[in-house]
Structures are given as C-alpha cells and as structure tokens.
mmCIF file of C-alpha atoms and ligand atoms in Angstrom:
data_model
loop_
_atom_site.group_PDB
_atom_site.id
_atom_site.type_symbol
_atom_site.label_atom_id
_atom_site.label_comp_id
_atom_site.label_asym_id
_atom_site.label_seq_id
_atom_site.Cartn_x
_atom_site.Cartn_y
_atom_site.Cartn_z
ATOM 1 C CA MET A 1 2.429 -2.549 26.356
ATOM 2 C CA LYS A 2 2.221 -0.206 29.352
ATOM 3 C CA LEU A 3 5.045 0.252 31.959
ATOM 4 C CA PRO A 4 5.346 -0.724 34.677
ATOM 5 C CA ILE A 5 4.613 -4.390 34.150
ATOM 6 C CA TYR A 6 2.949 -6.158 37.052
ATOM 7 C CA MET A 7 4.664 -9.300 37.898
ATOM 8 C CA ASP A 8 3.720 -9.822 41.486
ATOM 9 C CA ASN A 9 0.684 -11.758 41.482
ATOM 10 C CA GLN A 10 1.536 -13.766 44.574
ATOM 11 C CA SER A 11 1.378 -10.434 46.584
ATOM 12 C CA THR A 12 -2.136 -9.706 45.177
ATOM 13 C CA THR A 13 -3.842 -10.166 41.904
ATOM 14 C CA PRO A 14 -5.803 -7.293 39.888
ATOM 15 C CA ILE A 15 -9.399 -7.677 40.159
ATOM 16 C CA ASP A 16 -11.014 -9.128 37.041
ATOM 17 C CA PRO A 17 -13.238 -6.600 35.302
ATOM 18 C CA ARG A 18 -16.040 -9.337 35.168
ATOM 19 C CA VAL A 19 -15.725 -9.430 39.128
ATOM 20 C CA LEU A 20 -16.117 -5.774 39.343
ATOM 21 C CA GLU A 21 -19.109 -5.725 37.145
ATOM 22 C CA ALA A 22 -20.798 -8.408 39.365
ATOM 23 C CA MET A 23 -20.063 -6.295 42.495
ATOM 24 C CA GLU A 24 -21.430 -3.036 41.201
ATOM 25 C CA PRO A 25 -25.155 -3.375 41.753
ATOM 26 C CA PHE A 26 -24.571 -4.373 45.501
ATOM 27 C CA TYR A 27 -22.887 -1.089 46.143
ATOM 28 C CA ARG A 28 -25.870 0.765 44.497
ATOM 29 C CA ARG A 29 -29.410 -0.739 44.360
ATOM 30 C CA ILE A 30 -29.056 -3.846 46.234
ATOM 31 C CA PHE A 31 -27.627 -2.450 49.348
ATOM 32 C CA GLY A 32 -29.630 -4.481 52.025
ATOM 33 C CA ASN A 33 -28.351 -6.157 55.075
ATOM 34 C CA ALA A 34 -28.262 -10.031 54.336
ATOM 35 C CA ALA A 35 -29.479 -10.391 57.842
ATOM 36 C CA SER A 36 -32.683 -8.480 57.292
ATOM 37 C CA ARG A 37 -34.741 -11.385 56.044
ATOM 38 C CA ASN A 38 -38.018 -9.598 56.468
ATOM 39 C CA HIS A 39 -37.782 -7.462 53.360
ATOM 40 C CA SER A 40 -36.889 -7.634 49.794
ATOM 41 C CA PHE A 41 -33.752 -5.613 50.371
ATOM 42 C CA GLY A 42 -32.287 -8.000 52.647
ATOM 43 C CA GLU A 43 -33.599 -10.858 50.841
ATOM 44 C CA GLU A 44 -31.936 -10.003 47.608
ATOM 45 C CA ALA A 45 -28.622 -9.511 49.443
ATOM 46 C CA LEU A 46 -29.051 -12.906 51.224
ATOM 47 C CA ASP A 47 -29.692 -14.600 47.889
ATOM 48 C CA ALA A 48 -26.562 -13.168 46.445
ATOM 49 C CA VAL A 49 -24.615 -14.259 49.383
ATOM 50 C CA GLU A 50 -25.942 -17.842 49.197
ATOM 51 C CA ILE A 51 -25.026 -18.019 45.517
ATOM 52 C CA ALA A 52 -21.554 -16.924 46.203
ATOM 53 C CA ARG A 53 -21.210 -19.367 49.083
ATOM 54 C CA ALA A 54 -22.124 -22.157 46.690
ATOM 55 C CA GLN A 55 -19.672 -21.046 44.079
ATOM 56 C CA ILE A 56 -16.728 -21.046 46.594
ATOM 57 C CA ALA A 57 -17.762 -24.479 47.929
ATOM 58 C CA SER A 58 -17.809 -25.714 44.507
ATOM 59 C CA LEU A 59 -14.387 -24.528 43.569
ATOM 60 C CA ILE A 60 -12.893 -26.719 46.363
ATOM 61 C CA ASN A 61 -15.587 -29.402 45.962
ATOM 62 C CA ALA A 62 -17.112 -28.932 49.589
ATOM 63 C CA SER A 63 -20.247 -31.124 49.941
ATOM 64 C CA GLU A 64 -22.340 -28.234 51.366
ATOM 65 C CA SER A 65 -22.239 -24.553 50.868
ATOM 66 C CA GLU A 66 -22.563 -24.063 54.649
ATOM 67 C CA GLU A 67 -19.138 -25.464 55.130
ATOM 68 C CA ILE A 68 -17.965 -21.822 53.761
ATOM 69 C CA ILE A 69 -17.584 -19.286 56.535
ATOM 70 C CA PHE A 70 -16.770 -15.819 55.416
ATOM 71 C CA THR A 71 -14.003 -13.759 56.913
ATOM 72 C CA SER A 72 -11.985 -10.771 56.071
ATOM 73 C CA GLY A 73 -9.202 -12.821 54.324
ATOM 74 C CA ALA A 74 -6.883 -15.807 54.662
ATOM 75 C CA THR A 75 -5.168 -14.124 57.752
ATOM 76 C CA GLU A 76 -8.358 -14.117 59.615
ATOM 77 C CA SER A 77 -9.151 -17.678 58.368
ATOM 78 C CA ASN A 78 -5.728 -18.951 59.604
ATOM 79 C CA ASN A 79 -6.411 -17.388 62.912
ATOM 80 C CA LEU A 80 -9.954 -18.683 63.185
ATOM 81 C CA ALA A 81 -8.777 -22.212 62.100
ATOM 82 C CA LEU A 82 -5.895 -22.579 64.385
ATOM 83 C CA LYS A 83 -7.182 -20.780 67.549
ATOM 84 C CA GLY A 84 -10.695 -22.108 66.835
ATOM 85 C CA ILE A 85 -9.323 -25.691 67.070
ATOM 86 C CA ALA A 86 -6.879 -25.072 69.736
ATOM 87 C CA GLU A 87 -9.601 -23.702 72.162
ATOM 88 C CA MET A 88 -12.168 -26.211 71.274
ATOM 89 C CA TYR A 89 -10.170 -29.258 71.500
ATOM 90 C CA ARG A 90 -7.937 -28.241 74.409
ATOM 91 C CA GLU A 91 -9.050 -31.096 76.491
ATOM 92 C CA LYS A 92 -8.164 -33.647 73.875
ATOM 93 C CA GLY A 93 -4.545 -32.357 73.331
ATOM 94 C CA ASN A 94 -2.148 -29.298 73.067
ATOM 95 C CA HIS A 95 -0.044 -30.351 70.165
ATOM 96 C CA ILE A 96 -0.032 -28.691 66.576
ATOM 97 C CA ILE A 97 2.109 -29.634 63.731
ATOM 98 C CA THR A 98 2.844 -27.016 61.127
ATOM 99 C CA THR A 99 5.850 -26.290 58.816
ATOM 100 C CA GLN A 100 8.617 -23.682 58.984
ATOM 101 C CA ILE A 101 7.626 -22.039 55.683
ATOM 102 C CA GLU A 102 3.884 -21.272 56.549
ATOM 103 C CA HIS A 103 2.680 -17.623 56.030
ATOM 104 C CA LYS A 104 3.382 -15.262 58.974
ATOM 105 C CA SER A 105 -0.482 -15.505 59.653
ATOM 106 C CA VAL A 106 0.010 -19.269 60.502
ATOM 107 C CA LEU A 107 3.456 -19.031 62.142
ATOM 108 C CA ASP A 108 2.538 -16.042 64.249
ATOM 109 C CA THR A 109 -0.667 -17.550 65.403
ATOM 110 C CA CYS A 110 1.303 -20.788 66.253
ATOM 111 C CA LYS A 111 3.818 -18.646 68.262
ATOM 112 C CA PHE A 112 0.865 -16.947 70.199
ATOM 113 C CA LEU A 113 -0.615 -20.500 71.007
ATOM 114 C CA GLU A 114 2.702 -21.334 72.351
ATOM 115 C CA THR A 115 2.505 -18.605 75.038
ATOM 116 C CA VAL A 116 -0.777 -19.943 76.178
ATOM 117 C CA GLY A 117 0.252 -23.630 76.757
ATOM 118 C CA PHE A 118 0.338 -25.255 73.227
ATOM 119 C CA GLN A 119 3.215 -27.163 71.722
ATOM 120 C CA VAL A 120 4.031 -26.650 68.180
ATOM 121 C CA THR A 121 6.270 -28.696 65.892
ATOM 122 C CA TYR A 122 7.573 -26.607 63.008
ATOM 123 C CA LEU A 123 8.540 -29.262 60.343
ATOM 124 C CA PRO A 124 11.575 -28.612 58.395
ATOM 125 C CA VAL A 125 11.578 -28.768 54.605
ATOM 126 C CA GLY A 126 14.112 -30.120 51.976
ATOM 127 C CA ARG A 127 16.006 -28.254 49.416
ATOM 128 C CA GLU A 128 12.853 -27.828 47.223
ATOM 129 C CA GLY A 129 10.575 -26.841 49.966
ATOM 130 C CA LEU A 130 8.781 -30.080 50.471
ATOM 131 C CA ILE A 131 8.055 -31.594 53.877
ATOM 132 C CA HIS A 132 9.174 -35.092 54.561
ATOM 133 C CA LEU A 133 6.004 -37.199 55.178
ATOM 134 C CA ASP A 134 7.901 -39.536 57.410
ATOM 135 C CA MET A 135 9.092 -36.768 59.535
ATOM 136 C CA LEU A 136 5.290 -35.722 59.745
ATOM 137 C CA ARG A 137 4.413 -39.231 60.709
ATOM 138 C CA ARG A 138 7.031 -39.426 63.487
ATOM 139 C CA SER A 139 5.973 -35.906 64.696
ATOM 140 C CA VAL A 140 2.358 -36.990 65.683
ATOM 141 C CA THR A 141 1.738 -37.791 69.314
ATOM 142 C CA ASN A 142 -1.428 -38.807 71.359
ATOM 143 C CA LYS A 143 -1.656 -35.011 72.082
ATOM 144 C CA THR A 144 -1.726 -33.866 68.501
ATOM 145 C CA ILE A 145 -4.912 -32.100 67.546
ATOM 146 C CA LEU A 146 -4.097 -30.378 64.302
ATOM 147 C CA ILE A 147 -1.866 -30.473 61.130
ATOM 148 C CA SER A 148 -1.540 -27.223 59.379
ATOM 149 C CA VAL A 149 0.374 -27.338 56.155
ATOM 150 C CA MET A 150 -0.134 -24.864 53.271
ATOM 151 C CA SER A 151 -1.387 -26.036 49.785
ATOM 152 C CA ALA A 152 1.130 -23.706 47.954
ATOM 153 C CA ASN A 153 3.821 -21.441 49.243
ATOM 154 C CA ASN A 154 3.576 -17.699 48.565
ATOM 155 C CA GLU A 155 7.347 -17.240 47.956
ATOM 156 C CA ILE A 156 8.526 -20.219 46.089
ATOM 157 C CA GLY A 157 5.209 -21.682 44.771
ATOM 158 C CA THR A 158 6.040 -25.196 46.214
ATOM 159 C CA LEU A 159 3.037 -27.435 46.294
ATOM 160 C CA GLN A 160 2.869 -29.800 49.452
ATOM 161 C CA PRO A 161 1.720 -33.283 49.291
ATOM 162 C CA VAL A 162 -1.725 -32.478 50.752
ATOM 163 C CA SER A 163 -3.484 -35.782 49.876
ATOM 164 C CA GLU A 164 -0.742 -37.796 51.587
ATOM 165 C CA ILE A 165 -0.881 -35.292 54.496
ATOM 166 C CA GLY A 166 -4.674 -35.697 54.537
ATOM 167 C CA THR A 167 -4.354 -39.414 54.715
ATOM 168 C CA ILE A 168 -2.012 -39.337 57.508
ATOM 169 C CA ALA A 169 -4.283 -36.876 59.627
ATOM 170 C CA LYS A 170 -7.220 -39.292 59.015
ATOM 171 C CA GLU A 171 -5.073 -42.402 60.265
ATOM 172 C CA HIS A 172 -4.451 -40.742 63.412
ATOM 173 C CA GLY A 173 -7.864 -38.965 63.852
ATOM 174 C CA ILE A 174 -6.318 -35.443 63.549
ATOM 175 C CA PHE A 175 -7.763 -32.541 61.767
ATOM 176 C CA PHE A 176 -5.993 -31.287 58.607
ATOM 177 C CA HIS A 177 -5.935 -27.524 57.973
ATOM 178 C CA SER A 178 -4.491 -25.980 54.772
ATOM 179 C CA ASP A 179 -3.782 -22.367 53.858
ATOM 180 C CA ALA A 180 -4.733 -22.528 50.389
ATOM 181 C CA ALA A 181 -4.742 -18.803 49.773
ATOM 182 C CA GLN A 182 -1.996 -19.305 46.742
ATOM 183 C CA ALA A 183 -3.481 -22.703 45.541
ATOM 184 C CA ALA A 184 -7.132 -21.993 45.185
ATOM 185 C CA GLY A 185 -8.240 -20.946 41.684
ATOM 186 C CA LYS A 186 -4.784 -21.840 40.459
ATOM 187 C CA ILE A 187 -4.577 -25.427 40.756
ATOM 188 C CA PRO A 188 -7.303 -28.112 41.367
ATOM 189 C CA LEU A 189 -8.292 -28.393 45.029
ATOM 190 C CA ASP A 190 -10.685 -31.082 46.308
ATOM 191 C CA VAL A 191 -11.291 -31.060 50.092
ATOM 192 C CA GLN A 192 -12.841 -34.635 49.607
ATOM 193 C CA ALA A 193 -9.957 -36.149 47.805
ATOM 194 C CA MET A 194 -7.313 -34.380 49.693
ATOM 195 C CA GLY A 195 -8.830 -35.112 53.135
ATOM 196 C CA MET A 196 -8.916 -31.418 54.201
ATOM 197 C CA ASP A 197 -10.923 -30.558 57.253
ATOM 198 C CA LEU A 198 -10.264 -26.748 57.186
ATOM 199 C CA VAL A 199 -9.070 -24.642 54.397
ATOM 200 C CA SER A 200 -8.240 -21.008 54.410
ATOM 201 C CA LEU A 201 -8.946 -18.876 51.059
ATOM 202 C CA SER A 202 -8.525 -15.241 50.066
ATOM 203 C CA ALA A 203 -10.376 -13.412 47.215
ATOM 204 C CA HIS A 204 -7.684 -10.978 46.387
ATOM 205 C CA LYS A 205 -5.264 -13.853 45.364
ATOM 206 C CA MET A 206 -7.684 -15.025 42.814
ATOM 207 C CA TYR A 207 -8.864 -11.829 40.965
ATOM 208 C CA GLY A 208 -11.368 -10.975 43.533
ATOM 209 C CA PRO A 209 -11.768 -7.888 45.897
ATOM 210 C CA LYS A 210 -9.421 -7.407 49.070
ATOM 211 C CA GLY A 211 -10.697 -7.701 52.485
ATOM 212 C CA ILE A 212 -12.800 -10.843 52.001
ATOM 213 C CA GLY A 213 -11.945 -14.577 52.412
ATOM 214 C CA ALA A 214 -13.324 -17.693 53.899
ATOM 215 C CA LEU A 215 -12.748 -20.678 55.882
ATOM 216 C CA TYR A 216 -13.798 -24.111 54.850
ATOM 217 C CA VAL A 217 -14.851 -25.953 57.968
ATOM 218 C CA ARG A 218 -16.021 -29.599 57.354
ATOM 219 C CA LYS A 219 -19.432 -30.565 58.688
ATOM 220 C CA ARG A 220 -19.372 -34.443 58.207
ATOM 221 C CA ASN A 221 -16.781 -37.236 58.342
ATOM 222 C CA PRO A 222 -15.549 -35.663 60.631
ATOM 223 C CA ARG A 223 -17.415 -32.817 61.836
ATOM 224 C CA VAL A 224 -15.182 -29.894 62.949
ATOM 225 C CA ARG A 225 -16.157 -27.677 65.805
ATOM 226 C CA LEU A 226 -14.603 -24.365 66.233
ATOM 227 C CA ALA A 227 -14.519 -21.601 68.978
ATOM 228 C CA PRO A 228 -15.193 -18.338 67.256
ATOM 229 C CA LEU A 229 -12.744 -15.322 67.444
ATOM 230 C CA ILE A 230 -15.412 -12.609 67.006
ATOM 231 C CA HIS A 231 -18.531 -12.611 69.042
ATOM 232 C CA GLY A 232 -21.728 -10.879 68.284
ATOM 233 C CA GLY A 233 -24.826 -11.246 66.299
ATOM 234 C CA GLY A 234 -24.295 -14.872 65.542
ATOM 235 C CA HIS A 235 -23.809 -14.535 61.720
ATOM 236 C CA GLU A 236 -21.952 -17.302 59.789
ATOM 237 C CA GLN A 237 -23.439 -20.001 62.349
ATOM 238 C CA GLY A 238 -22.030 -18.108 65.174
ATOM 239 C CA LEU A 239 -18.512 -18.563 63.830
ATOM 240 C CA ARG A 240 -17.975 -15.054 62.534
ATOM 241 C CA SER A 241 -20.282 -12.339 63.900
ATOM 242 C CA GLY A 242 -20.599 -9.074 61.897
ATOM 243 C CA THR A 243 -22.700 -7.590 59.013
ATOM 244 C CA LEU A 244 -21.615 -9.427 55.838
ATOM 245 C CA ASN A 245 -19.880 -7.517 53.197
ATOM 246 C CA VAL A 246 -22.275 -8.391 50.392
ATOM 247 C CA PRO A 247 -20.389 -6.704 47.578
ATOM 248 C CA ALA A 248 -17.147 -8.300 48.318
ATOM 249 C CA ILE A 249 -18.775 -11.538 48.847
ATOM 250 C CA VAL A 250 -20.478 -11.548 45.530
ATOM 251 C CA GLY A 251 -17.075 -10.461 44.035
ATOM 252 C CA PHE A 252 -15.468 -13.478 45.605
ATOM 253 C CA GLY A 253 -17.935 -15.938 44.452
ATOM 254 C CA THR A 254 -17.705 -14.696 40.904
ATOM 255 C CA ALA A 255 -13.950 -14.749 41.014
ATOM 256 C CA ALA A 256 -14.150 -18.370 42.215
ATOM 257 C CA GLU A 257 -16.595 -19.411 39.615
ATOM 258 C CA ILE A 258 -14.419 -17.829 36.824
ATOM 259 C CA CYS A 259 -11.321 -19.552 38.225
ATOM 260 C CA LYS A 260 -13.167 -22.949 38.217
ATOM 261 C CA ARG A 261 -14.211 -22.477 34.518
ATOM 262 C CA GLU A 262 -11.038 -21.126 33.286
ATOM 263 C CA MET A 263 -8.445 -22.774 35.674
ATOM 264 C CA ASN A 264 -7.088 -25.519 33.331
ATOM 265 C CA GLN A 265 -6.478 -23.425 30.444
ATOM 266 C CA GLU A 266 -5.223 -20.550 32.223
ATOM 267 C CA ALA A 267 -2.736 -22.662 34.054
ATOM 268 C CA LYS A 268 -1.294 -23.941 30.844
ATOM 269 C CA ARG A 269 -0.957 -20.556 29.333
ATOM 270 C CA ILE A 270 0.722 -19.221 32.402
ATOM 271 C CA LEU A 271 2.957 -22.139 32.835
ATOM 272 C CA GLY A 272 4.175 -21.588 29.237
ATOM 273 C CA PHE A 273 4.974 -18.034 30.211
ATOM 274 C CA ARG A 274 6.738 -18.966 33.213
ATOM 275 C CA GLU A 275 8.927 -21.438 31.375
ATOM 276 C CA ARG A 276 9.607 -18.756 28.681
ATOM 277 C CA LEU A 277 10.629 -16.421 31.400
ATOM 278 C CA LYS A 278 12.856 -18.908 33.108
ATOM 279 C CA THR A 279 14.734 -20.246 29.875
ATOM 280 C CA GLY A 280 14.882 -16.549 28.662
ATOM 281 C CA ILE A 281 16.844 -15.592 31.635
ATOM 282 C CA THR A 282 18.960 -18.600 32.293
ATOM 283 C CA LYS A 283 19.857 -18.934 28.622
ATOM 284 C CA GLN A 284 21.548 -15.361 28.706
ATOM 285 C CA LEU A 285 22.886 -15.529 32.263
ATOM 286 C CA ASP A 286 25.091 -17.997 34.285
ATOM 287 C CA ASP A 287 24.901 -18.323 37.959
ATOM 288 C CA VAL A 288 21.196 -18.167 38.228
ATOM 289 C CA TYR A 289 19.557 -20.624 40.614
ATOM 290 C CA LEU A 290 15.973 -21.636 40.895
ATOM 291 C CA ASN A 291 14.329 -21.638 44.459
ATOM 292 C CA GLY A 292 11.822 -24.274 45.135
ATOM 293 C CA SER A 293 10.729 -27.167 43.009
ATOM 294 C CA PRO A 294 10.999 -27.233 39.403
ATOM 295 C CA GLU A 295 7.840 -29.296 38.911
ATOM 296 C CA LYS A 296 5.907 -29.184 42.113
ATOM 297 C CA ARG A 297 5.087 -25.579 41.709
ATOM 298 C CA LEU A 298 2.394 -23.032 41.219
ATOM 299 C CA PRO A 299 2.392 -22.246 37.314
ATOM 300 C CA GLY A 300 2.664 -18.479 37.993
ATOM 301 C CA ASN A 301 5.726 -18.635 40.346
ATOM 302 C CA LEU A 302 9.315 -18.238 39.530
ATOM 303 C CA ASN A 303 11.780 -17.329 42.199
ATOM 304 C CA LEU A 304 15.458 -16.905 41.080
ATOM 305 C CA SER A 305 18.631 -15.945 42.762
ATOM 306 C CA PHE A 306 21.250 -14.094 40.876
ATOM 307 C CA ALA A 307 24.718 -14.696 42.089
ATOM 308 C CA PHE A 308 27.206 -11.880 41.955
ATOM 309 C CA VAL A 309 24.820 -8.996 42.368
ATOM 310 C CA GLU A 310 23.605 -6.938 45.105
ATOM 311 C CA GLY A 311 20.072 -7.663 46.082
ATOM 312 C CA GLU A 312 18.779 -4.165 46.745
ATOM 313 C CA THR A 313 20.475 -2.686 43.788
ATOM 314 C CA LEU A 314 19.078 -5.422 41.454
ATOM 315 C CA LEU A 315 15.665 -4.788 42.800
ATOM 316 C CA MET A 316 15.873 -1.145 42.367
ATOM 317 C CA GLY A 317 17.198 -1.517 38.787
ATOM 318 C CA ILE A 318 14.201 -3.739 37.933
ATOM 319 C CA SER A 319 11.341 -2.468 39.802
ATOM 320 C CA ALA A 320 10.631 0.975 38.240
ATOM 321 C CA GLU A 321 9.726 -1.042 35.126
ATOM 322 C CA VAL A 322 8.750 -4.512 36.366
ATOM 323 C CA ALA A 323 7.012 -4.903 39.638
ATOM 324 C CA VAL A 324 8.675 -7.792 41.427
ATOM 325 C CA SER A 325 9.138 -8.976 44.890
ATOM 326 C CA SER A 326 12.404 -9.592 46.575
ATOM 327 C CA GLY A 327 13.614 -12.385 48.941
ATOM 328 C CA SER A 328 14.374 -10.065 51.649
ATOM 329 C CA ALA A 329 11.850 -8.919 54.172
ATOM 330 C CA CYS A 330 12.631 -5.237 53.492
ATOM 331 C CA THR A 331 9.239 -4.229 54.673
ATOM 332 C CA SER A 332 10.758 -3.825 58.046
ATOM 333 C CA ALA A 333 13.946 -1.798 58.952
ATOM 334 C CA ASN A 334 16.143 -4.785 58.892
ATOM 335 C CA LEU A 335 17.270 -6.691 55.657
ATOM 336 C CA GLU A 336 16.714 -10.109 56.934
ATOM 337 C CA PRO A 337 16.731 -12.605 54.056
ATOM 338 C CA SER A 338 13.426 -14.558 53.709
ATOM 339 C CA TYR A 339 12.921 -17.243 56.373
ATOM 340 C CA VAL A 340 11.490 -19.466 53.530
ATOM 341 C CA LEU A 341 14.626 -19.494 51.624
ATOM 342 C CA LYS A 342 16.642 -19.854 54.763
ATOM 343 C CA ALA A 343 14.567 -23.055 55.530
ATOM 344 C CA LEU A 344 15.308 -24.315 52.033
ATOM 345 C CA GLY A 345 19.053 -24.031 52.957
ATOM 346 C CA VAL A 346 19.705 -21.061 50.340
ATOM 347 C CA PRO A 347 22.915 -19.452 51.182
ATOM 348 C CA GLU A 348 22.375 -16.049 52.828
ATOM 349 C CA GLU A 349 24.100 -14.153 49.849
ATOM 350 C CA LEU A 350 21.921 -16.032 47.448
ATOM 351 C CA ALA A 351 18.858 -15.403 49.424
ATOM 352 C CA HIS A 352 19.386 -11.665 49.393
ATOM 353 C CA THR A 353 19.678 -11.716 45.530
ATOM 354 C CA SER A 354 16.399 -13.659 45.008
ATOM 355 C CA ILE A 355 13.627 -12.238 42.960
ATOM 356 C CA ARG A 356 10.076 -13.510 42.928
ATOM 357 C CA PHE A 357 8.348 -13.296 39.515
ATOM 358 C CA GLY A 358 4.623 -13.612 40.016
ATOM 359 C CA LEU A 359 2.789 -14.282 36.733
ATOM 360 C CA GLY A 360 -0.930 -14.093 36.467
ATOM 361 C CA ARG A 361 -4.162 -13.982 34.300
ATOM 362 C CA PHE A 362 -3.247 -10.680 32.583
ATOM 363 C CA THR A 363 0.370 -11.400 32.052
ATOM 364 C CA THR A 364 1.133 -11.100 28.380
ATOM 365 C CA GLU A 365 3.982 -12.637 26.189
ATOM 366 C CA GLU A 366 5.172 -9.176 25.356
ATOM 367 C CA GLU A 367 5.540 -8.310 29.206
ATOM 368 C CA VAL A 368 7.482 -11.777 29.672
ATOM 369 C CA ASP A 369 9.844 -10.889 26.838
ATOM 370 C CA TYR A 370 10.363 -7.193 28.288
ATOM 371 C CA THR A 371 10.984 -8.649 31.642
ATOM 372 C CA ILE A 372 13.619 -10.973 30.160
ATOM 373 C CA GLU A 373 15.340 -8.189 28.428
ATOM 374 C CA ARG A 374 15.204 -5.839 31.609
ATOM 375 C CA VAL A 375 16.715 -8.416 33.823
ATOM 376 C CA VAL A 376 19.265 -9.649 31.780
ATOM 377 C CA GLN A 377 20.412 -6.031 31.063
ATOM 378 C CA VAL A 378 20.417 -4.989 34.671
ATOM 379 C CA VAL A 379 22.169 -8.222 36.040
ATOM 380 C CA LYS A 380 24.881 -8.045 33.114
ATOM 381 C CA LYS A 381 25.456 -4.420 34.159
ATOM 382 C CA LEU A 382 25.804 -5.077 37.777
ATOM 383 C CA ARG A 383 28.150 -8.007 37.235
ATOM 384 C CA ALA A 384 30.194 -6.047 34.926
ATOM 385 C CA ALA A 385 30.961 -3.507 37.752
ATOM 386 C CA SER A 386 31.703 -6.464 40.080
ATOM 387 C CA PRO A 387 35.363 -7.383 40.541
ATOM 388 C CA ILE A 388 34.542 -10.651 42.269
ATOM 389 C CA TYR A 389 32.382 -11.804 39.305
ATOM 390 C CA LYS A 390 35.232 -10.837 36.963
ATOM 391 C CA GLU A 391 37.587 -12.897 38.875
ATOM 392 C CA ILE A 392 35.526 -16.002 39.089
ATOM 393 C CA ARG A 393 34.752 -15.754 35.371
ATOM 394 C CA GLN A 394 38.443 -15.451 34.324
ATOM 395 C CA ALA A 395 39.174 -18.541 36.610
ATOM 396 C CA ALA A 396 36.361 -20.634 34.856
ATOM 397 C CA VAL A 397 37.856 -19.608 31.499
ATOM 398 C CA ALA A 398 41.484 -20.356 32.600
ATOM 399 C CA ARG A 399 40.295 -23.899 33.782
ATOM 400 C CA LYS A 400 38.766 -24.683 30.199
HETATM 401 C C1 PLP B 1 -1.841 -13.667 51.107
HETATM 402 C C2 PLP B 1 -1.704 -14.787 51.854
HETATM 403 C C3 PLP B 1 -2.438 -15.155 53.129
HETATM 404 C C4 PLP B 1 -3.179 -13.739 53.833
HETATM 405 O O1 PLP B 1 -4.303 -13.496 53.005
HETATM 406 P P1 PLP B 1 -4.980 -12.117 53.315
HETATM 407 O O2 PLP B 1 -6.336 -12.232 52.602
HETATM 408 O O3 PLP B 1 -4.232 -11.018 52.747
HETATM 409 O O4 PLP B 1 -5.170 -12.037 54.847
HETATM 410 C C5 PLP B 1 -2.156 -16.049 53.789
HETATM 411 N N1 PLP B 1 -1.461 -17.211 53.326
HETATM 412 C C6 PLP B 1 -0.951 -16.995 52.274
HETATM 413 C C7 PLP B 1 -0.156 -18.419 51.739
HETATM 414 C C8 PLP B 1 -1.059 -16.115 51.329
HETATM 415 O O5 PLP B 1 -0.281 -16.052 50.306
#
C-alpha cells in the first residue's frame, strides 16, 4: 500500500488506465478536427466522437445520442441548462425552483439569473438532506419554467427522489433539470423512467479526463429548446460552438461504457468498504455523527462529524496520509462551515469538524483499514488533550 491514500473521489476521480489507453491514439495519429468531414483525418475523429456520444447516451438511457451535447464539464452544463432555459422560455415565465444544497455552479447561476429578473425558490432540505416533495409541489406557480434538483449531493452523497420530482414536473408542464455529476456512473440513471429533461454530466467524476462534460437535452416528449452560451461555428447543433476536444470525448465515452458495464458490482464493493469504514470508526470512537442519509446515499460517500475536536487540527492530522475533504470551505480565506451542512441543520461546531471520505473504484480494503486506524488515532489524541471532552466523559461515567 502506498501513502498518501486517496479518499476524495467526490472531488475528482483518478483516470482509469483503460480510459487513458483509449484516448492516446487521438493525441497522436488521429488528430483530425471532427468538423473536417471532407477527409479521412476528420472523418475518423468524427466517428470516434459519435461512438462516445452513443456510449454516454446509453449510460443514462437517452433515446438518441444527438441528445448529448458536449461541454467543458458539469459547471458549464449547469450554466447552459439554467441560462439556456431562462433565456429561451422567458416569455412563458420567470420562476425557477432549485434547492439550498446544489453545487455552486447551480446556485451561483441562479443568483445571477435573479439579477436579470428571474425569481428563484431555494427549497430547504430535511435533516438527511432530502427535499420535501409537498414543499416542491406548493412552490410551483404558473410562472415556473424549470425545476433543477441534483441527483446526488457532492458533500453528503444524498440521493434526491428524482423520479417523483420528474413526475411533479411533468404534471405541471415544467422542465426538470438534474445535476448528475456525482450520480452518473455510480448509480443507475434513466432519463425516461426518471422524467428528466436536462442532465449535467462530468467525465472527471467517473474516472474520465478533466475538462469534458455533457448536457443531456431531451428532443421529444417534450422537446427542450435552449439558447446557447457560446456562439460560433455552430458545433453541437448550435448549442455549444468550438472545436471538439476529441481525445477527451473519447475518454469520456470509454469511461461511461466502463461504468455502465461495471456499475452494479462496483457499487456493491464500494458500499461494503464504506460500511467497513463507518463501523470501524464508530465502533472505536464515541460522539461521531453521520451527515446525510444512512440509506439514500451514494455508495462511495461517508461524511462524519467528530465532536470535541478542532476541525482544522483534525484535518491536518489526517491529510498527510489520507487525502480527505473537510466540511469547511477553507478554499477561501474565511473558515465558513459548509452551506450544505448548515442547510441540514448541523450545528456549527459539528459542521467544522466534518470530514468527507470519498471512496472509489481504486479504493482497497487495506486503505480502508489504514484510514480507520489513522482517524481513530488522531481523534483520540486530540480528545485526550481536550479539557471539555474529559469533563463530559467523566460526567457520563458518573451518571452510570
Ligand atoms: C464536480 C461537480 C460539478 C462541477 O463539475 P466540473 O466538471 O468540475 O465543472 C457540478 N456539480 C456537482 C454535483 C459536482 O460534483
């Protein structure tokens, strides 16, 4: 086993060697522009792009591969879905419904749309991070044009009731967009069965390359029309101009194909490891709390709060050997706790001490066991130095 261990698969996934292998020829021999249809260099590139498009369409059960529009990633797909619908259907209405725990690329796009005359309802979530369907129903007005709810959350892994949301959207003739960057390739997704009209995907969350993603845009029942963000040569049916990144697209397609084939078995294995990690930690430590839903959850996500430790010190103690993510947005100068945990009602002190463990395709049992050992060790050490923890423990013992 090599250190450090990678336990941050919701942040990004390593590229699968099979994906890299599929991409390589397109950086060397097959370098043509997929738009140059008049010679074999372009033709070969275009053929590869269309195979990839079909592989991605198949992963989410889209009825035509033309419903897949390549973008630079889920951030762009979310922007294209929200702004594209907003601009195209402005005459119909100016109301959008989303949730408080969406990825920033949805939330910030909604904030922007509010500055140009749209109204956005940010649905709250319950303790497990799930929206309330009756609240969604009550939020719909005759001005609502879009419901945007993520399939799986990137911090707490919560899986939203997308089929039910799709049904509600359909009942009201509203489009349903779902950010499935975390869900695709990990859990079964079916745009037909789930009534999804637009779906955002990202290759680097499913063992593909970074900088490539897609937006599924439904063509029939109902047909979704979109205003483009990027104008130019009319690529991707005019929805996203710019020369296609052929090697990345081929990698994305291969990644999707592997996920489709191996998803069931892989999910079972990863879920087993996730439960092993959870039990291993909670058996040896008191006052550890699970954030999110115990059942309605991505197999590879475990988000725990450790009471009576200092968040930053905990993270520092772990991350030299185990790469994890914290519940604080310490990317910026401020140490605000995660807005997702806040929306769940997790108390601020606990939000500060939360750790997201992201297990993935290449996680091993040995790595899980090492992580357990390391986390338990660090938390015990920090608590041993905490006067509050000692007092509370002594009081608990005295009560018994
Ligand atoms: C990673 C992620 C995104 C952003 O995807 P990029 O391809 O990195 O732009 C959007 N939504 C969710 C839920 C994500 O996990």
